[in-house]
């Protein structure tokens, strides 16, 4: 049904809706612009990308294991080269030492705001080189232009974008390989192995030039030229997974107990056994995430003991908010009153971004707290123009879940709010119907408005 409707719309010239962007907190500093696209646009984007990438025959592993392999690849390269040289010299018992490596330095870098500045024309040329499908490429680039309103950038956190970005970044890596640098890439992260500091400067210049030729620049704050010994020490056994791993829940409890705020430190520096929440680095944020995930999946009854820490973690480490909420959802089955109090403290006492509010609104709905105070008033307040359109849509869905919003308000929002959010409002109408809060004639009139409406609201 939806496929047939969308096919007809595309043949007639699909009228696209503009996408929305919300800032999602990044570890340490800043935010990542994440796109919200309408459902028809997302389906079309995926379908065209699937078609082109199948013809390009270019897919890359983006798993955590692939990142681990990428991180350790320069070390394995140096080990292999040194071992081969030793064997060639007749030293069959050689044991690798980083101090003896022919590789003396590494260049480590990534691209600044990579997805945001992908040039559509360059992307099109690369796709044409690999697929020869000019018609589909033109349609893809036109879709990106219409939804985003510009001829550069692709939407983040959409799977088709990940695949297209790999194709784009491969152009930069190819330029390095043409210069014969031993180099490795994981999406927009690069590693180059060199034999001297002078070579490191030359390699960095080549990488900078290759990025610039493709409309991009390197992220200066993440560009480094560590010695091989330093890289070996710091990166050989790094863990980049936010999963629960095999650590005992006691480790997770102790980790979260060790988090402290400036007020708790009272002007003193954090000790080696403490995590100062006001100055956490990427590694500390990863540790906090792992600890929260560990307790969320372990079923450990003692996990409720660190619940008072959640308010401060959300306040100081915004990027950990989804992990805190996952932990709280798990704790609800152990101590629901304590979970309710903790979430209440967060919404009342913490200054929150729109993205954090989106996450919390969904958690309130999933914990079935929307129909109780102070949550009802807090969720209702998020339907005002003070908040972004995505926040208003999520609040509407939460209120419709418990029949705390009038049908005409949802219908008005469906007509007036950005079309990219239509899915939220159609689902809200669906929830209201379950409460018998919407007349059959009204429901059917909205359902018959189009293929998306009929797909979500169902046939009569």
Coordinates of C-alpha atoms in Angstrom, one line a residue:
X1 CA 0.0 0.0 0.0
X2 CA 2.6 2.5 1.0
X3 CA 5.0 1.3 -1.6
X4 CA 2.4 1.7 -4.3
X5 CA 1.5 5.2 -3.1
X6 CA 5.2 6.3 -2.9
X7 CA 5.8 4.9 -6.4
X8 CA 3.0 7.0 -7.8
X9 CA 4.2 10.1 -5.9
X10 CA 7.8 9.7 -7.2
X11 CA 6.5 9.3 -10.8
X12 CA 4.4 12.4 -10.4
X13 CA 7.3 14.3 -8.8
X14 CA 7.3 13.8 -5.0
X15 CA 6.7 17.0 -3.0
X16 CA 9.3 16.7 -0.4
X17 CA 9.2 18.1 3.1
X18 CA 12.2 20.0 4.6
X19 CA 14.2 18.1 7.1
X20 CA 14.8 19.2 10.7
X21 CA 18.1 19.2 12.7
X22 CA 18.5 18.7 16.4
X23 CA 21.8 19.0 18.2
X24 CA 22.9 15.8 20.0
X25 CA 25.5 16.2 22.7
X26 CA 29.0 14.9 21.8
X27 CA 31.4 13.5 24.3
X28 CA 33.4 16.3 26.0
X29 CA 32.3 19.3 24.1
X30 CA 29.9 20.5 21.4
X31 CA 27.0 18.9 19.7
X32 CA 26.4 16.8 16.6
X33 CA 23.7 17.9 14.1
X34 CA 21.3 15.0 13.7
X35 CA 18.7 15.1 11.0
X36 CA 15.0 14.2 11.2
X37 CA 13.5 13.4 7.8
X38 CA 10.0 12.6 6.9
X39 CA 9.2 8.9 6.3
X40 CA 8.6 9.1 2.5
X41 CA 11.9 11.0 2.1
X42 CA 13.8 8.4 4.3
X43 CA 12.4 5.5 2.3
X44 CA 13.3 7.2 -1.0
X45 CA 16.8 8.0 0.3
X46 CA 17.5 4.5 1.4
X47 CA 16.1 2.9 -1.9
X48 CA 18.3 5.1 -4.1
X49 CA 21.3 4.5 -2.0
X50 CA 20.7 0.8 -2.0
X51 CA 20.5 0.8 -5.7
X52 CA 23.6 2.8 -6.2
X53 CA 25.7 1.0 -3.6
X54 CA 24.8 -2.4 -5.1
X55 CA 26.1 -1.2 -8.4
X56 CA 29.2 0.4 -6.8
X57 CA 30.0 -2.8 -4.9
X58 CA 31.5 -0.8 -2.2
X59 CA 30.6 -1.7 1.4
X60 CA 32.8 -1.2 4.5
X61 CA 32.6 -2.8 7.9
X62 CA 31.8 -0.2 10.6
X63 CA 31.6 -2.5 13.6
X64 CA 33.5 -1.9 16.8
X65 CA 35.7 -4.8 15.8
X66 CA 36.6 -3.0 12.6
X67 CA 37.5 0.1 14.6
X68 CA 39.7 -2.0 16.9
X69 CA 41.4 -3.5 13.9
X70 CA 41.9 0.0 12.4
X71 CA 43.4 1.3 15.7
X72 CA 45.9 -1.5 16.0
X73 CA 46.8 -1.8 12.3
X74 CA 49.8 0.6 12.5
X75 CA 51.2 -1.5 15.3
X76 CA 50.7 -4.7 13.4
X77 CA 52.4 -3.1 10.4
X78 CA 55.4 -2.1 12.4
X79 CA 55.6 -5.5 14.1
X80 CA 55.5 -7.3 10.7
X81 CA 58.0 -5.1 9.1
X82 CA 60.5 -5.4 12.0
X83 CA 60.1 -9.2 12.3
X84 CA 60.6 -9.7 8.6
X85 CA 63.8 -7.6 8.7
X86 CA 65.1 -9.6 11.7
X87 CA 64.4 -12.9 10.0
X88 CA 66.1 -11.7 6.9
X89 CA 69.1 -10.9 9.0
X90 CA 69.1 -14.4 10.5
X91 CA 67.5 -13.6 13.8
X92 CA 64.9 -16.3 14.1
X93 CA 64.2 -15.6 17.8
X94 CA 63.4 -11.9 17.4
X95 CA 60.9 -10.5 19.9
X96 CA 59.3 -7.2 18.8
X97 CA 59.9 -4.1 21.0
X98 CA 58.3 -0.8 20.1
X99 CA 61.5 1.1 20.7
X100 CA 63.1 -0.8 17.8
X101 CA 60.4 -0.2 15.3
X102 CA 61.3 1.3 12.0
X103 CA 58.1 3.3 12.3
X104 CA 59.0 6.3 14.5
X105 CA 55.9 8.4 14.3
X106 CA 52.2 8.2 13.4
X107 CA 49.8 10.8 12.0
X108 CA 46.4 10.5 13.6
X109 CA 43.6 12.7 12.3
X110 CA 40.0 13.0 11.5
X111 CA 37.8 15.2 9.4
X112 CA 36.0 18.2 10.9
X113 CA 32.2 18.1 10.6
X114 CA 32.6 15.4 7.9
X115 CA 29.0 14.6 7.1
X116 CA 28.0 18.3 7.2
X117 CA 30.4 19.4 4.4
X118 CA 30.2 16.5 1.9
X119 CA 30.1 18.2 -1.5
X120 CA 27.2 16.9 -3.5
X121 CA 28.9 17.4 -6.8
X122 CA 32.0 15.5 -5.7
X123 CA 29.8 12.7 -4.3
X124 CA 28.0 12.6 -7.6
X125 CA 31.2 12.3 -9.5
X126 CA 32.4 9.4 -7.3
X127 CA 29.1 7.6 -7.7
X128 CA 29.2 8.1 -11.4
X129 CA 32.7 6.7 -11.6
X130 CA 31.6 3.6 -9.8
X131 CA 28.1 3.0 -11.1
X132 CA 27.6 4.9 -14.4
X133 CA 23.9 5.4 -13.3
X134 CA 23.6 9.1 -14.0
X135 CA 19.8 9.2 -13.7
X136 CA 19.6 7.7 -10.2
X137 CA 22.5 9.9 -9.0
X138 CA 20.7 13.0 -10.2
X139 CA 17.6 12.0 -8.4
X140 CA 19.6 11.3 -5.2
X141 CA 21.3 14.7 -5.3
X142 CA 18.0 16.5 -6.1
X143 CA 16.5 14.8 -3.0
X144 CA 19.3 15.9 -0.8
X145 CA 19.0 19.5 -2.1
X146 CA 15.2 19.7 -1.7
X147 CA 15.2 18.2 1.9
X148 CA 18.2 20.1 3.2
X149 CA 18.1 23.2 1.0
X150 CA 21.8 23.2 0.1
X151 CA 24.2 21.4 -2.2
X152 CA 26.5 20.1 0.5
X153 CA 26.1 17.8 3.6
X154 CA 24.3 14.6 4.2
X155 CA 22.0 13.7 7.1
X156 CA 23.7 12.2 10.1
X157 CA 22.5 9.0 11.9
X158 CA 20.8 7.7 8.8
X159 CA 22.2 4.4 7.5
X160 CA 22.3 5.4 3.8
X161 CA 24.5 8.4 4.8
X162 CA 27.0 6.1 6.5
X163 CA 27.4 4.1 3.3
X164 CA 27.7 7.2 1.1
X165 CA 30.2 8.8 3.5
X166 CA 32.5 5.8 3.2
X167 CA 32.5 6.2 -0.5
X168 CA 33.4 9.9 -0.2
X169 CA 36.1 9.4 2.4
X170 CA 37.7 6.7 0.2
X171 CA 38.7 9.5 -2.2
X172 CA 41.0 11.0 0.5
X173 CA 42.5 7.6 1.4
X174 CA 43.2 6.9 -2.3
X175 CA 45.2 10.2 -2.5
X176 CA 47.3 9.0 0.4
X177 CA 47.9 5.6 -1.1
X178 CA 48.9 7.2 -4.4
X179 CA 51.6 9.0 -2.4
X180 CA 52.7 5.6 -1.1
X181 CA 52.1 6.3 2.6
X182 CA 51.3 3.3 4.8
X183 CA 47.8 4.4 5.8
X184 CA 44.5 3.2 7.2
X185 CA 41.0 4.6 7.5
X186 CA 37.9 4.1 9.5
X187 CA 35.2 6.4 8.1
X188 CA 36.7 9.8 8.7
X189 CA 39.6 8.7 11.0
X190 CA 43.0 8.3 9.5
X191 CA 46.3 6.8 10.6
X192 CA 49.6 7.1 8.7
X193 CA 52.9 5.4 9.7
X194 CA 56.1 7.2 9.0
X195 CA 59.8 6.8 9.7
X196 CA 60.7 10.3 10.8
X197 CA 59.2 13.5 12.1
X198 CA 59.9 15.2 8.8
X199 CA 57.9 12.4 7.1
X200 CA 55.1 13.0 9.6
X201 CA 54.9 16.7 8.5
X202 CA 54.9 15.7 4.8
X203 CA 52.2 13.0 5.3
X204 CA 50.1 15.5 7.3
X205 CA 50.5 18.0 4.4
X206 CA 49.4 15.4 1.9
X207 CA 46.4 14.4 4.1
X208 CA 45.4 18.1 4.5
X209 CA 45.7 18.7 0.8
X210 CA 43.6 15.6 0.0
X211 CA 40.9 16.7 2.4
X212 CA 40.9 20.2 0.9
X213 CA 40.6 18.9 -2.6
X214 CA 37.3 17.3 -1.5
X215 CA 35.9 20.3 0.2
X216 CA 36.9 19.2 3.7
X217 CA 39.4 20.2 6.5
X218 CA 41.0 18.3 9.3
X219 CA 39.8 18.6 12.9
X220 CA 42.7 20.5 14.4
X221 CA 41.9 19.4 18.0
X222 CA 42.2 15.8 17.0
X223 CA 45.2 15.9 14.7
X224 CA 48.3 14.5 16.4
X225 CA 51.8 13.1 15.5
X226 CA 52.6 10.9 18.4
X227 CA 55.7 8.8 18.5
X228 CA 55.2 5.2 17.8
X229 CA 56.1 4.2 21.4
X230 CA 53.5 6.6 22.7
X231 CA 50.9 5.3 20.3
X232 CA 51.8 1.7 21.2
X233 CA 51.4 2.4 24.9
X234 CA 48.1 4.4 24.6
X235 CA 46.3 2.5 21.9
X236 CA 47.3 -1.1 21.7
X237 CA 44.6 -2.4 24.0
X238 CA 42.1 0.4 23.9
X239 CA 38.4 -0.4 24.3
X240 CA 36.0 1.6 22.2
X241 CA 32.8 -0.3 23.0
X242 CA 30.1 1.2 25.2
X243 CA 28.8 -2.3 25.9
X244 CA 28.6 -3.9 29.3
X245 CA 31.6 -6.1 28.7
X246 CA 32.5 -8.8 31.2
X247 CA 33.3 -6.7 34.2
X248 CA 31.7 -7.4 37.5
X249 CA 28.8 -5.1 38.6
X250 CA 30.9 -4.2 41.6
X251 CA 33.3 -2.4 39.2
X252 CA 30.3 -0.5 37.7
X253 CA 29.1 0.5 41.2
X254 CA 32.5 1.7 42.3
X255 CA 32.9 3.6 39.0
X256 CA 29.7 5.5 39.5
X257 CA 30.3 6.1 43.2
X258 CA 33.6 7.7 42.3
X259 CA 31.9 10.5 40.2
X260 CA 32.0 13.8 42.0
X261 CA 30.9 17.4 41.3
X262 CA 32.8 20.6 42.0
X263 CA 30.6 21.2 45.1
X264 CA 31.6 17.8 46.5
X265 CA 35.3 18.5 45.8
X266 CA 34.9 21.9 47.6
X267 CA 37.7 23.5 45.6
X268 CA 40.1 20.5 45.8
X269 CA 41.2 18.6 42.7
X270 CA 39.8 15.1 42.0
X271 CA 41.9 12.3 43.3
X272 CA 43.2 9.5 41.2
X273 CA 40.3 7.3 42.3
X274 CA 37.6 10.0 41.6
X275 CA 36.0 11.1 38.3
X276 CA 35.4 14.9 38.3
X277 CA 32.2 15.3 36.3
X278 CA 33.1 18.9 35.5
X279 CA 36.2 17.9 33.6
X280 CA 35.6 14.5 32.1
X281 CA 37.5 13.5 29.0
X282 CA 36.4 11.0 26.3
X283 CA 37.9 8.1 28.2
X284 CA 36.0 8.9 31.4
X285 CA 32.8 9.4 29.5
X286 CA 33.2 6.0 27.9
X287 CA 33.9 4.5 31.4
X288 CA 30.7 6.1 32.8
X289 CA 28.7 4.7 29.8
X290 CA 30.1 1.2 30.3
X291 CA 29.2 1.3 34.0
X292 CA 25.6 2.4 33.4
X293 CA 25.2 -0.2 30.7
X294 CA 26.6 -2.9 32.9
X295 CA 24.1 -2.1 35.7
X296 CA 21.2 -1.8 33.2
X297 CA 21.7 -5.3 31.9
X298 CA 23.1 -7.1 35.0
X299 CA 19.9 -7.2 37.1
X300 CA 22.2 -6.4 40.1
X301 CA 19.9 -5.4 43.1
X302 CA 22.7 -3.2 44.5
X303 CA 22.5 -1.0 41.4
X304 CA 19.9 1.2 43.0
X305 CA 22.5 2.4 45.5
X306 CA 24.1 4.7 42.9
X307 CA 20.8 6.2 41.7
X308 CA 21.4 9.5 43.5
X309 CA 24.4 10.0 41.2
X310 CA 22.2 10.1 38.1
X311 CA 21.1 13.8 38.4
X312 CA 24.7 15.0 38.4
X313 CA 25.7 12.8 35.5
X314 CA 22.9 14.1 33.4
X315 CA 23.8 17.7 34.5
X316 CA 27.5 17.5 33.8
X317 CA 27.8 14.8 31.1
X318 CA 25.0 15.4 28.7
X319 CA 26.2 12.7 26.3
X320 CA 25.5 10.1 28.9
X321 CA 21.8 11.0 29.2
X322 CA 20.5 8.0 27.1
X323 CA 22.6 5.6 29.2
X324 CA 21.3 7.1 32.5
X325 CA 17.7 6.7 31.2
X326 CA 18.4 3.1 30.1
X327 CA 19.7 2.5 33.7
X328 CA 16.6 4.1 35.2
X329 CA 14.3 2.0 33.1
X330 CA 16.1 -1.1 34.3
X331 CA 15.9 0.1 37.9
X332 CA 12.1 0.6 37.7
X333 CA 11.6 -3.1 38.1
X334 CA 13.8 -3.2 41.3
X335 CA 12.7 0.0 43.0
X336 CA 10.1 2.0 41.1
X337 CA 9.5 4.7 43.8
X338 CA 13.3 5.5 43.8
X339 CA 13.3 5.6 40.0
X340 CA 10.4 8.0 39.9
X341 CA 12.1 10.3 42.5
X342 CA 15.4 10.3 40.5
X343 CA 13.7 11.1 37.2
X344 CA 11.6 13.8 39.0
X345 CA 14.8 15.4 40.3
X346 CA 16.3 15.4 36.9
X347 CA 13.4 17.2 35.2
X348 CA 13.0 19.7 38.1
X349 CA 16.6 20.6 38.9
X350 CA 18.7 20.1 35.7
X351 CA 19.1 22.5 32.8
X352 CA 18.4 20.4 29.8
X353 CA 19.0 20.7 26.1
X354 CA 16.2 20.0 23.6
X355 CA 17.9 16.7 22.8
X356 CA 17.9 15.6 26.4
X357 CA 14.3 16.6 26.8
X358 CA 13.4 14.4 23.8
X359 CA 15.2 11.5 25.5
X360 CA 13.5 12.1 28.8
X361 CA 10.0 12.6 27.3
X362 CA 10.3 9.2 25.6
X363 CA 11.6 7.6 28.9
X364 CA 8.6 9.0 30.8
X365 CA 6.3 7.5 28.2
X366 CA 8.0 4.1 28.3
X367 CA 8.0 4.1 32.1
X368 CA 4.2 4.9 32.1
X369 CA 4.7 8.0 34.2
X370 CA 2.9 10.5 31.9
X371 CA -0.3 10.3 33.8
X372 CA 1.2 11.1 37.2
X373 CA 2.6 14.4 38.6
X374 CA 5.0 16.1 38.3
X375 CA 5.4 14.4 35.0
X376 CA 2.0 15.3 33.5
X377 CA 2.6 19.0 34.0
X378 CA 6.2 18.7 32.7
X379 CA 5.2 16.9 29.6
X380 CA 2.3 19.2 28.9
X381 CA 4.6 22.2 29.2
X382 CA 6.6 20.9 26.4
X383 CA 3.9 21.5 23.8
X384 CA 4.4 25.3 24.0
X385 CA 6.3 27.3 21.3
X386 CA 9.1 27.7 23.7
X387 CA 10.5 24.3 22.7
X388 CA 11.6 23.0 19.3
X389 CA 9.1 21.3 17.0
X390 CA 10.6 17.8 17.6
X391 CA 10.2 18.2 21.4
X392 CA 6.6 19.3 20.9
X393 CA 5.9 16.3 18.7
X394 CA 7.4 13.9 21.3
X395 CA 5.3 15.5 24.1
X396 CA 2.2 15.2 22.0
X397 CA 2.8 11.5 21.5
X398 CA 3.4 11.0 25.3
X399 CA 0.1 12.8 26.2
X400 CA -1.9 11.0 23.6
X401 CA -0.7 7.7 25.1
X402 CA -2.7 8.5 28.3
X403 CA -5.5 10.5 26.6
X404 CA -4.3 13.8 28.1
X405 CA -4.6 15.9 24.9
X406 CA -7.5 17.0 22.8
X407 CA -8.0 15.6 19.3
X408 CA -8.3 19.0 17.7
X409 CA -4.9 20.0 19.1
X410 CA -3.2 16.9 17.4
X411 CA -5.0 17.5 14.1
X412 CA -4.0 21.2 14.1
X413 CA -0.4 20.1 14.8
X414 CA -0.5 17.6 12.0
X415 CA -1.5 20.4 9.6
X416 CA 0.8 23.1 10.9
X417 CA 3.9 21.5 12.2
X418 CA 6.8 20.4 9.8
X419 CA 5.8 17.5 7.6
X420 CA 8.9 15.6 8.7
X421 CA 7.1 15.1 12.1
X422 CA 3.8 13.8 10.6
X423 CA 4.6 10.2 11.8
X424 CA 4.6 11.5 15.5
X425 CA 1.2 13.1 15.1
X426 CA -0.4 10.2 13.2
X427 CA 0.7 7.8 15.9
X428 CA -0.7 10.2 18.5
X429 CA -4.1 10.0 16.7
X430 CA -3.8 6.3 16.6
X431 CA -3.3 6.3 20.4
X432 CA -6.3 8.6 20.9
X433 CA -8.5 6.2 19.0
X434 CA -7.6 3.4 21.4
X435 CA -9.0 5.7 24.1
X436 CA -12.2 6.3 21.9
X437 CA -11.2 10.0 22.0
X438 CA -11.6 10.6 18.3
X439 CA -14.7 10.3 16.1
X440 CA -14.7 7.6 13.5
X441 CA -15.5 10.1 10.7
X442 CA -12.6 12.4 11.7
X443 CA -10.2 9.4 12.0
X444 CA -11.2 8.1 8.6
X445 CA -11.0 11.5 6.9
X446 CA -7.4 11.9 8.1
X447 CA -6.5 8.3 7.2
X448 CA -7.7 8.8 3.7
X449 CA -5.5 11.9 3.2
X450 CA -2.5 9.9 1.7
X451 CA -0.4 6.8 1.7
X452 CA 1.6 7.6 4.8
X453 CA -1.6 8.4 6.7
X454 CA -3.2 5.1 5.6
X455 CA -0.1 3.1 6.4
X456 CA 0.1 4.3 10.0
X457 CA -3.6 4.6 10.7
X458 CA -4.6 1.4 8.9
X459 CA -7.4 0.4 6.6
X460 CA -11.0 0.5 7.8

